[in-house]
Amino acid sequence: MSIKKLFAHLSPFVKPYRLLVLATLLLTLVGSFTAQVNAWILRYTVDNITQIIEAGKGLDAGIPILIFITIVLLSKELINAFVQFGQKFYGEKLRILVSQDLAQAVIEKILTYKLSFYTNSNNESGKLQTRIDRGIESLTRLVQNFFIDILPLFANSIVALFLMFNANFYVGLVGLCIVPVYFVITQRQASKLSGWRRNLRGYRESKSQGILSIIDSITVIKSFNREQIEAKKQLDLQRSLTENQMQTRRISFLFDGLKTFVEQIGVVLIIILTAYLVLSGKMTIGAIMFHILLFNNVSAPIRQLHRIYDEMNDAMIYSEGFFEILNADEQKERTGNYRSTALKGRFEIQGVDFTYPNGTKALYDINMKIEPNTITALVGLSGAGKSTIINLLDKFYTPDSGRILLDGIDLNEYDTHFLRDNIGLVLQKNHIFNGTIEENIRYGNMNASRDDIIAAAKKAYIHDQIMQMPDQYDAKALLLSGGQQQRIAIARMFIKNPPIIFLDEPTASLDAIATEQIKNSLDAIKKDRTVIIISHSISQIIDADHIYAMKEGHIVEHGTHEDIYRQKGTYKDIFDASARSLNIEKIARTMDET
């Protein structure tokens, strides 16, 4: 990303605070003039004191000069104190406000993106977090530095150059000629470092993702005693990161030395030229110090240029990833405008193929009808494509080909928010937010009352356990066990009370008694609703009105339990294996004996 593009992307976030920008620019203008006072006062002092000494006059003649320079310098310092405070305060305020807007903008944007955006290997959570955090940090630091460092330094430089040219054209020309040489060296440095900086960004993203992966997998790592292996993986990554950083530093130090040499050449030329002009009678002795201090004001931004340019290049590197996330409009979920007055829940899947973003083909020519107010079960081994169908019906993904109708209307024409408001989804592992139990249940209906929440918890058979906790419904939901969290998710679905329900292994993490309790609740809520259930539990699927058996992305059988079982295919194999795993014969004998 070029500097021009960077500022074009950044300007919409700065424009709302144009008054802050104008105030900072005004302070910068004042500060650029006060910065030249020392050089002017030094020349005035040296020249006037030299004249007094040459005239044989003493301290009495010099006191007015001392009073004058004291008043001027103290006034200048007082003005500078206000200017610097204003610049720093306004610059910091601008940084904080822009940081807030950048963070909010990227959050609002990623919430609109398709699931395929998050399942892309380049967008793993650790990488996204690093890209966003580093992007905001570098961009806001650039904004702050621009108004606190860059503008004041370059304003000082321009005013100092003007004064140098005004005092002596040739001395001003020397000061001016150093600047482009310094810029060329700095640009060459940036060019050499760009590839290393981009690699550095990748290493940092991988490091963040690796740390998150270790934290998420710590139980498995410890159970297999694989701490050393995981440590070795991170060490290899850290060594690559360190090598990259060292190479970056080597190049930076080499070019920094070259830039310091060029700057000192400028100082030497100024001294030689001004000394020559003094000896020629064309310049006073005070003018030597005057021009050296002015050149220092010209070279100050040059001395800071490598740091500022480094930060600008960091901003350009990290802004690439940040603005890729912020401007990934092609990843936004597509939505229609259709809203039905009353959804019946009749789904028709016609010739649907689907491939995940990573290239995995999940569904092949799927044809399926799901009647309203019925229970439809999807059965198959892991990877058969069952959950993929639910993802398509909920518009998390879009089919490669074919189409899906809901009540005779293409699913793509439905308003996505309306559709999901009318669908309840319970997964095998549901996410619990960092908040109270009440807040997590209310997530299903933000307008629900406390009584509604308690009623939903009772239906999910979690109310009694909640009441045994010290803080009851105000307790942290993340402190609950896995099975309890699953019941919270089911209570969340009860309180939503949608006409269409998708259940993907809803009782997989529950014990036998809890499973029976939840099954009774689910049986109650299934009435007069369209229900699609995925389950390996015989009790969950045997009562379904229609069953679809899937294998490797294909529908191989469908019908009622009796009909499809008699086909002696995939469904029979799965059903018989489930029955054997439960040891039904021994269970039946035990129950008969009792």
PDB file of C-alpha atoms in Angstrom, residues 224-460:
ATOM      1  CA  PHE A 224      -0.080 -36.885  25.723  1.00  0.00           C
ATOM      2  CA  ASN A 225       2.994 -35.281  27.355  1.00  0.00           C
ATOM      3  CA  ARG A 226       3.650 -33.234  24.227  1.00  0.00           C
ATOM      4  CA  GLU A 227       4.837 -30.058  25.965  1.00  0.00           C
ATOM      5  CA  GLN A 228       8.337 -30.375  24.495  1.00  0.00           C
ATOM      6  CA  ILE A 229       7.035 -30.842  20.950  1.00  0.00           C
ATOM      7  CA  GLU A 230       4.783 -27.779  21.195  1.00  0.00           C
ATOM      8  CA  ALA A 231       7.616 -25.772  22.758  1.00  0.00           C
ATOM      9  CA  LYS A 232       9.912 -26.824  19.876  1.00  0.00           C
ATOM     10  CA  LYS A 233       7.331 -25.639  17.308  1.00  0.00           C
ATOM     11  CA  GLN A 234       7.166 -22.229  18.978  1.00  0.00           C
ATOM     12  CA  LEU A 235      10.961 -22.079  19.313  1.00  0.00           C
ATOM     13  CA  ASP A 236      11.406 -22.677  15.568  1.00  0.00           C
ATOM     14  CA  LEU A 237       8.887 -19.943  14.829  1.00  0.00           C
ATOM     15  CA  GLN A 238      10.514 -17.599  17.355  1.00  0.00           C
ATOM     16  CA  ARG A 239      13.948 -18.203  15.813  1.00  0.00           C
ATOM     17  CA  SER A 240      12.616 -17.327  12.369  1.00  0.00           C
ATOM     18  CA  LEU A 241      11.044 -14.204  13.851  1.00  0.00           C
ATOM     19  CA  THR A 242      14.308 -13.276  15.600  1.00  0.00           C
ATOM     20  CA  GLU A 243      16.372 -13.813  12.443  1.00  0.00           C
ATOM     21  CA  ASN A 244      13.968 -11.605  10.519  1.00  0.00           C
ATOM     22  CA  GLN A 245      14.153  -8.900  13.193  1.00  0.00           C
ATOM     23  CA  MET A 246      17.964  -9.008  13.248  1.00  0.00           C
ATOM     24  CA  GLN A 247      18.169  -8.668   9.475  1.00  0.00           C
ATOM     25  CA  THR A 248      15.784  -5.700   9.675  1.00  0.00           C
ATOM     26  CA  ARG A 249      17.970  -4.075  12.327  1.00  0.00           C
ATOM     27  CA  ARG A 250      21.175  -4.652  10.304  1.00  0.00           C
ATOM     28  CA  ILE A 251      19.734  -2.889   7.283  1.00  0.00           C
ATOM     29  CA  SER A 252      18.321  -0.076   9.432  1.00  0.00           C
ATOM     30  CA  PHE A 253      21.611   0.549  11.259  1.00  0.00           C
ATOM     31  CA  LEU A 254      23.571   0.571   7.979  1.00  0.00           C
ATOM     32  CA  PHE A 255      21.321   3.192   6.399  1.00  0.00           C
ATOM     33  CA  ASP A 256      21.069   5.193   9.641  1.00  0.00           C
ATOM     34  CA  GLY A 257      24.862   5.513   9.718  1.00  0.00           C
ATOM     35  CA  LEU A 258      24.884   6.674   6.114  1.00  0.00           C
ATOM     36  CA  LYS A 259      22.198   9.301   6.848  1.00  0.00           C
ATOM     37  CA  THR A 260      24.133  10.588   9.879  1.00  0.00           C
ATOM     38  CA  PHE A 261      27.224  10.937   7.694  1.00  0.00           C
ATOM     39  CA  VAL A 262      25.272  12.969   5.093  1.00  0.00           C
ATOM     40  CA  GLU A 263      23.863  15.215   7.835  1.00  0.00           C
ATOM     41  CA  GLN A 264      27.346  15.899   9.252  1.00  0.00           C
ATOM     42  CA  ILE A 265      28.616  16.703   5.769  1.00  0.00           C
ATOM     43  CA  GLY A 266      25.943  19.417   5.683  1.00  0.00           C
ATOM     44  CA  VAL A 267      27.109  20.832   9.026  1.00  0.00           C
ATOM     45  CA  VAL A 268      30.730  20.902   7.828  1.00  0.00           C
ATOM     46  CA  LEU A 269      29.773  22.701   4.611  1.00  0.00           C
ATOM     47  CA  ILE A 270      27.718  25.284   6.556  1.00  0.00           C
ATOM     48  CA  ILE A 271      30.631  25.997   8.926  1.00  0.00           C
ATOM     49  CA  ILE A 272      33.158  26.310   6.097  1.00  0.00           C
ATOM     50  CA  LEU A 273      30.911  28.522   3.974  1.00  0.00           C
ATOM     51  CA  THR A 274      29.851  30.843   6.821  1.00  0.00           C
ATOM     52  CA  ALA A 275      33.450  31.132   8.070  1.00  0.00           C
ATOM     53  CA  TYR A 276      34.534  32.092   4.538  1.00  0.00           C
ATOM     54  CA  LEU A 277      31.780  34.712   4.334  1.00  0.00           C
ATOM     55  CA  VAL A 278      32.768  36.162   7.741  1.00  0.00           C
ATOM     56  CA  LEU A 279      36.406  36.377   6.674  1.00  0.00           C
ATOM     57  CA  SER A 280      35.275  38.046   3.434  1.00  0.00           C
ATOM     58  CA  GLY A 281      33.372  40.637   5.422  1.00  0.00           C
ATOM     59  CA  LYS A 282      30.009  39.556   4.006  1.00  0.00           C
ATOM     60  CA  MET A 283      28.670  38.085   7.223  1.00  0.00           C
ATOM     61  CA  THR A 284      28.913  38.812  10.953  1.00  0.00           C
ATOM     62  CA  ILE A 285      30.293  36.344  13.505  1.00  0.00           C
ATOM     63  CA  GLY A 286      26.806  35.961  14.987  1.00  0.00           C
ATOM     64  CA  ALA A 287      25.571  34.822  11.611  1.00  0.00           C
ATOM     65  CA  ILE A 288      27.738  31.686  11.875  1.00  0.00           C
ATOM     66  CA  MET A 289      25.825  30.530  14.946  1.00  0.00           C
ATOM     67  CA  PHE A 290      22.576  31.757  13.401  1.00  0.00           C
ATOM     68  CA  HIS A 291      22.986  29.546  10.316  1.00  0.00           C
ATOM     69  CA  ILE A 292      24.233  26.525  12.271  1.00  0.00           C
ATOM     70  CA  LEU A 293      21.175  26.642  14.550  1.00  0.00           C
ATOM     71  CA  LEU A 294      18.876  27.154  11.563  1.00  0.00           C
ATOM     72  CA  PHE A 295      20.485  24.194   9.798  1.00  0.00           C
ATOM     73  CA  ASN A 296      19.898  22.199  12.971  1.00  0.00           C
ATOM     74  CA  ASN A 297      16.198  23.100  12.647  1.00  0.00           C
ATOM     75  CA  VAL A 298      16.317  21.948   9.023  1.00  0.00           C
ATOM     76  CA  SER A 299      18.126  18.699   9.860  1.00  0.00           C
ATOM     77  CA  ALA A 300      15.991  17.913  12.945  1.00  0.00           C
ATOM     78  CA  PRO A 301      13.162  16.411  10.883  1.00  0.00           C
ATOM     79  CA  ILE A 302      15.807  14.668   8.803  1.00  0.00           C
ATOM     80  CA  ARG A 303      17.281  13.112  11.951  1.00  0.00           C
ATOM     81  CA  GLN A 304      13.780  12.012  12.924  1.00  0.00           C
ATOM     82  CA  LEU A 305      12.932  10.933   9.408  1.00  0.00           C
ATOM     83  CA  HIS A 306      14.204   7.370   9.764  1.00  0.00           C
ATOM     84  CA  ARG A 307      12.015   6.782  12.848  1.00  0.00           C
ATOM     85  CA  ILE A 308       8.989   8.449  11.298  1.00  0.00           C
ATOM     86  CA  TYR A 309       9.524   6.695   7.971  1.00  0.00           C
ATOM     87  CA  ASP A 310       9.927   3.366   9.781  1.00  0.00           C
ATOM     88  CA  GLU A 311       6.602   3.896  11.512  1.00  0.00           C
ATOM     89  CA  MET A 312       4.963   4.951   8.256  1.00  0.00           C
ATOM     90  CA  ASN A 313       6.223   1.784   6.590  1.00  0.00           C
ATOM     91  CA  ASP A 314       5.002  -0.272   9.542  1.00  0.00           C
ATOM     92  CA  ALA A 315       1.640   1.446   9.149  1.00  0.00           C
ATOM     93  CA  MET A 316       1.606   0.670   5.414  1.00  0.00           C
ATOM     94  CA  ILE A 317       2.490  -3.005   5.997  1.00  0.00           C
ATOM     95  CA  TYR A 318      -0.020  -3.564   8.786  1.00  0.00           C
ATOM     96  CA  SER A 319      -2.661  -1.368   7.181  1.00  0.00           C
ATOM     97  CA  GLU A 320      -2.679  -3.728   4.196  1.00  0.00           C
ATOM     98  CA  GLY A 321      -3.976  -6.552   6.394  1.00  0.00           C
ATOM     99  CA  PHE A 322      -6.236  -4.270   8.405  1.00  0.00           C
ATOM    100  CA  PHE A 323      -7.913  -2.636   5.420  1.00  0.00           C
ATOM    101  CA  GLU A 324      -8.198  -6.016   3.673  1.00  0.00           C
ATOM    102  CA  ILE A 325     -10.421  -7.017   6.587  1.00  0.00           C
ATOM    103  CA  LEU A 326     -12.244  -3.687   6.719  1.00  0.00           C
ATOM    104  CA  ASN A 327     -12.895  -3.534   2.964  1.00  0.00           C
ATOM    105  CA  ALA A 328     -13.635  -7.197   2.270  1.00  0.00           C
ATOM    106  CA  ASP A 329     -17.078  -6.313   0.925  1.00  0.00           C
ATOM    107  CA  GLU A 330     -17.125  -9.431  -1.236  1.00  0.00           C
ATOM    108  CA  GLN A 331     -17.278 -11.375   2.050  1.00  0.00           C
ATOM    109  CA  LYS A 332     -20.428  -9.640   3.232  1.00  0.00           C
ATOM    110  CA  GLU A 333     -23.475 -11.810   3.621  1.00  0.00           C
ATOM    111  CA  ARG A 334     -25.906 -11.296   0.785  1.00  0.00           C
ATOM    112  CA  THR A 335     -29.474 -10.663   1.857  1.00  0.00           C
ATOM    113  CA  GLY A 336     -32.774 -10.294   0.071  1.00  0.00           C
ATOM    114  CA  ASN A 337     -35.796  -8.230   1.022  1.00  0.00           C
ATOM    115  CA  TYR A 338     -38.521 -10.857   1.264  1.00  0.00           C
ATOM    116  CA  ARG A 339     -40.271 -11.266   4.610  1.00  0.00           C
ATOM    117  CA  SER A 340     -43.132 -13.690   5.017  1.00  0.00           C
ATOM    118  CA  THR A 341     -46.076 -12.880   7.246  1.00  0.00           C
ATOM    119  CA  ALA A 342     -46.060 -16.461   8.559  1.00  0.00           C
ATOM    120  CA  LEU A 343     -43.404 -19.026   7.714  1.00  0.00           C
ATOM    121  CA  LYS A 344     -44.719 -22.549   7.239  1.00  0.00           C
ATOM    122  CA  GLY A 345     -41.302 -24.166   6.982  1.00  0.00           C
ATOM    123  CA  ARG A 346     -41.552 -26.138   3.728  1.00  0.00           C
ATOM    124  CA  PHE A 347     -37.995 -26.541   2.413  1.00  0.00           C
ATOM    125  CA  GLU A 348     -37.154 -27.835  -1.047  1.00  0.00           C
ATOM    126  CA  ILE A 349     -33.534 -28.543  -1.917  1.00  0.00           C
ATOM    127  CA  GLN A 350     -33.097 -28.962  -5.667  1.00  0.00           C
ATOM    128  CA  GLY A 351     -29.887 -30.283  -7.218  1.00  0.00           C
ATOM    129  CA  VAL A 352     -27.564 -28.630  -4.686  1.00  0.00           C
ATOM    130  CA  ASP A 353     -23.793 -29.022  -4.849  1.00  0.00           C
ATOM    131  CA  PHE A 354     -21.530 -27.375  -2.307  1.00  0.00           C
ATOM    132  CA  THR A 355     -17.787 -26.974  -1.794  1.00  0.00           C
ATOM    133  CA  TYR A 356     -16.212 -25.391   1.291  1.00  0.00           C
ATOM    134  CA  PRO A 357     -13.779 -22.469   0.801  1.00  0.00           C
ATOM    135  CA  ASN A 358     -10.827 -24.791   1.521  1.00  0.00           C
ATOM    136  CA  GLY A 359     -11.759 -26.872  -1.535  1.00  0.00           C
ATOM    137  CA  THR A 360     -13.501 -29.756   0.234  1.00  0.00           C
ATOM    138  CA  LYS A 361     -16.524 -30.964  -1.756  1.00  0.00           C
ATOM    139  CA  ALA A 362     -19.257 -31.615   0.808  1.00  0.00           C
ATOM    140  CA  LEU A 363     -22.508 -32.146  -1.136  1.00  0.00           C
ATOM    141  CA  TYR A 364     -23.358 -33.730  -4.480  1.00  0.00           C
ATOM    142  CA  ASP A 365     -26.707 -33.194  -6.237  1.00  0.00           C
ATOM    143  CA  ILE A 366     -28.802 -33.047  -3.082  1.00  0.00           C
ATOM    144  CA  ASN A 367     -32.555 -33.248  -3.608  1.00  0.00           C
ATOM    145  CA  MET A 368     -34.712 -33.128  -0.522  1.00  0.00           C
ATOM    146  CA  LYS A 369     -38.178 -32.056   0.631  1.00  0.00           C
ATOM    147  CA  ILE A 370     -38.910 -31.067   4.195  1.00  0.00           C
ATOM    148  CA  GLU A 371     -42.593 -30.702   4.965  1.00  0.00           C
ATOM    149  CA  PRO A 372     -43.868 -28.119   7.455  1.00  0.00           C
ATOM    150  CA  ASN A 373     -44.825 -29.155  10.987  1.00  0.00           C
ATOM    151  CA  THR A 374     -42.906 -32.416  10.664  1.00  0.00           C
ATOM    152  CA  ILE A 375     -39.708 -33.840  12.097  1.00  0.00           C
ATOM    153  CA  THR A 376     -37.012 -34.671   9.562  1.00  0.00           C
ATOM    154  CA  ALA A 377     -33.890 -36.577  10.652  1.00  0.00           C
ATOM    155  CA  LEU A 378     -30.542 -36.535   8.872  1.00  0.00           C
ATOM    156  CA  VAL A 379     -28.487 -39.649   9.507  1.00  0.00           C
ATOM    157  CA  GLY A 380     -25.005 -40.577   8.380  1.00  0.00           C
ATOM    158  CA  LEU A 381     -21.441 -41.097   9.443  1.00  0.00           C
ATOM    159  CA  SER A 382     -19.241 -38.139  10.319  1.00  0.00           C
ATOM    160  CA  GLY A 383     -18.406 -36.111   7.211  1.00  0.00           C
ATOM    161  CA  ALA A 384     -21.494 -37.272   5.323  1.00  0.00           C
ATOM    162  CA  GLY A 385     -22.695 -33.658   4.886  1.00  0.00           C
ATOM    163  CA  LYS A 386     -25.480 -33.449   7.474  1.00  0.00           C
ATOM    164  CA  SER A 387     -24.317 -30.278   9.228  1.00  0.00           C
ATOM    165  CA  THR A 388     -23.505 -28.733   5.855  1.00  0.00           C
ATOM    166  CA  ILE A 389     -27.187 -28.964   4.879  1.00  0.00           C
ATOM    167  CA  ILE A 390     -28.167 -27.084   8.044  1.00  0.00           C
ATOM    168  CA  ASN A 391     -25.522 -24.450   7.294  1.00  0.00           C
ATOM    169  CA  LEU A 392     -27.039 -23.951   3.835  1.00  0.00           C
ATOM    170  CA  LEU A 393     -30.618 -23.799   5.148  1.00  0.00           C
ATOM    171  CA  ASP A 394     -29.559 -21.118   7.646  1.00  0.00           C
ATOM    172  CA  LYS A 395     -27.807 -19.135   4.840  1.00  0.00           C
ATOM    173  CA  PHE A 396     -24.399 -19.461   6.473  1.00  0.00           C
ATOM    174  CA  TYR A 397     -23.150 -20.594   3.067  1.00  0.00           C
ATOM    175  CA  THR A 398     -24.455 -20.408  -0.499  1.00  0.00           C
ATOM    176  CA  PRO A 399     -24.665 -23.497  -2.751  1.00  0.00           C
ATOM    177  CA  ASP A 400     -22.307 -23.822  -5.715  1.00  0.00           C
ATOM    178  CA  SER A 401     -25.243 -24.866  -7.868  1.00  0.00           C
ATOM    179  CA  GLY A 402     -28.896 -25.736  -7.498  1.00  0.00           C
ATOM    180  CA  ARG A 403     -31.300 -23.832  -5.311  1.00  0.00           C
ATOM    181  CA  ILE A 404     -33.115 -23.974  -1.988  1.00  0.00           C
ATOM    182  CA  LEU A 405     -36.754 -22.900  -1.627  1.00  0.00           C
ATOM    183  CA  LEU A 406     -38.565 -22.004   1.571  1.00  0.00           C
ATOM    184  CA  ASP A 407     -42.346 -21.920   1.206  1.00  0.00           C
ATOM    185  CA  GLY A 408     -41.823 -21.738  -2.561  1.00  0.00           C
ATOM    186  CA  ILE A 409     -39.497 -18.685  -2.406  1.00  0.00           C
ATOM    187  CA  ASP A 410     -35.785 -18.910  -3.199  1.00  0.00           C
ATOM    188  CA  LEU A 411     -33.828 -18.731   0.045  1.00  0.00           C
ATOM    189  CA  ASN A 412     -31.560 -16.021  -1.424  1.00  0.00           C
ATOM    190  CA  GLU A 413     -34.567 -13.696  -1.701  1.00  0.00           C
ATOM    191  CA  TYR A 414     -35.267 -13.837   2.032  1.00  0.00           C
ATOM    192  CA  ASP A 415     -34.083 -11.104   4.334  1.00  0.00           C
ATOM    193  CA  THR A 416     -31.303 -12.881   6.240  1.00  0.00           C
ATOM    194  CA  HIS A 417     -32.142 -11.305   9.613  1.00  0.00           C
ATOM    195  CA  PHE A 418     -35.805 -12.208   9.222  1.00  0.00           C
ATOM    196  CA  LEU A 419     -34.909 -15.789   8.306  1.00  0.00           C
ATOM    197  CA  ARG A 420     -32.648 -16.315  11.296  1.00  0.00           C
ATOM    198  CA  ASP A 421     -35.141 -14.680  13.631  1.00  0.00           C
ATOM    199  CA  ASN A 422     -37.476 -17.520  12.688  1.00  0.00           C
ATOM    200  CA  ILE A 423     -34.963 -20.349  13.028  1.00  0.00           C
ATOM    201  CA  GLY A 424     -33.780 -21.890  16.295  1.00  0.00           C
ATOM    202  CA  LEU A 425     -30.372 -23.540  16.146  1.00  0.00           C
ATOM    203  CA  VAL A 426     -28.936 -25.860  18.789  1.00  0.00           C
ATOM    204  CA  LEU A 427     -25.490 -27.269  18.044  1.00  0.00           C
ATOM    205  CA  GLN A 428     -23.476 -30.110  19.515  1.00  0.00           C
ATOM    206  CA  LYS A 429     -21.213 -27.547  21.154  1.00  0.00           C
ATOM    207  CA  ASN A 430     -22.878 -24.189  21.678  1.00  0.00           C
ATOM    208  CA  HIS A 431     -21.008 -21.022  22.473  1.00  0.00           C
ATOM    209  CA  ILE A 432     -21.468 -19.489  25.898  1.00  0.00           C
ATOM    210  CA  PHE A 433     -20.679 -15.788  26.146  1.00  0.00           C
ATOM    211  CA  ASN A 434     -18.660 -14.186  28.914  1.00  0.00           C
ATOM    212  CA  GLY A 435     -21.545 -12.982  31.036  1.00  0.00           C
ATOM    213  CA  THR A 436     -24.177 -14.107  33.498  1.00  0.00           C
ATOM    214  CA  ILE A 437     -26.495 -17.062  33.070  1.00  0.00           C
ATOM    215  CA  GLU A 438     -29.428 -14.688  32.678  1.00  0.00           C
ATOM    216  CA  GLU A 439     -27.643 -12.718  29.941  1.00  0.00           C
ATOM    217  CA  ASN A 440     -26.813 -15.915  28.049  1.00  0.00           C
ATOM    218  CA  ILE A 441     -30.392 -17.173  28.099  1.00  0.00           C
ATOM    219  CA  ARG A 442     -31.776 -13.730  27.216  1.00  0.00           C
ATOM    220  CA  TYR A 443     -29.586 -13.788  24.083  1.00  0.00           C
ATOM    221  CA  GLY A 444     -32.408 -15.798  22.487  1.00  0.00           C
ATOM    222  CA  ASN A 445     -34.827 -12.904  23.011  1.00  0.00           C
ATOM    223  CA  MET A 446     -33.404  -9.581  24.141  1.00  0.00           C
ATOM    224  CA  ASN A 447     -36.870  -8.408  25.278  1.00  0.00           C
ATOM    225  CA  ALA A 448     -37.497 -11.420  27.515  1.00  0.00           C
ATOM    226  CA  SER A 449     -38.479 -10.808  31.135  1.00  0.00           C
ATOM    227  CA  ARG A 450     -36.920 -12.538  34.137  1.00  0.00           C
ATOM    228  CA  ASP A 451     -39.984 -14.779  34.363  1.00  0.00           C
ATOM    229  CA  ASP A 452     -39.560 -15.781  30.707  1.00  0.00           C
ATOM    230  CA  ILE A 453     -35.928 -16.677  31.383  1.00  0.00           C
ATOM    231  CA  ILE A 454     -36.822 -18.796  34.408  1.00  0.00           C
ATOM    232  CA  ALA A 455     -39.548 -20.579  32.429  1.00  0.00           C
ATOM    233  CA  ALA A 456     -37.076 -21.375  29.615  1.00  0.00           C
ATOM    234  CA  ALA A 457     -34.525 -22.651  32.146  1.00  0.00           C
ATOM    235  CA  LYS A 458     -37.131 -24.926  33.667  1.00  0.00           C
ATOM    236  CA  LYS A 459     -37.965 -26.377  30.254  1.00  0.00           C
ATOM    237  CA  ALA A 460     -34.264 -27.063  29.750  1.00  0.00           C
TER     238      ALA A 460
END
